[in-house]
Amino acid sequence: MSIWRVILAIIFPPLAVIGKGCGSIIIVFLLTLLGWIPGVIAALIILNNPDR
């Protein structure tokens, strides 16, 4: 997880997970629509997952 992805996850979460697949983008986008903080948390969790 690079520092640029973390900064991008804080500013605009769906853009940070663009390389993780379509499902991740949709989930993070929907959570961002519900509130900015849930989208940021979801993006950071997805980016921090070592399996993907």
mmCIF file of C-alpha atoms in Angstrom, residues 2 5 8 11 28 35 38 40 48:
data_model
loop_
_atom_site.group_PDB
_atom_site.id
_atom_site.type_symbol
_atom_site.label_atom_id
_atom_site.label_comp_id
_atom_site.label_asym_id
_atom_site.label_seq_id
_atom_site.Cartn_x
_atom_site.Cartn_y
_atom_site.Cartn_z
ATOM 1 C CA SER A 2 1.685 3.150 -1.186
ATOM 2 C CA ARG A 5 -3.082 5.234 -2.531
ATOM 3 C CA LEU A 8 -6.258 9.017 -2.645
ATOM 4 C CA ILE A 11 -9.635 12.275 -0.734
ATOM 5 C CA VAL A 28 -16.655 1.638 -1.883
ATOM 6 C CA GLY A 35 -21.106 8.842 4.061
ATOM 7 C CA PRO A 38 -17.498 4.534 5.667
ATOM 8 C CA VAL A 40 -12.628 5.793 3.472
ATOM 9 C CA ASN A 48 -4.563 -3.201 3.265
#
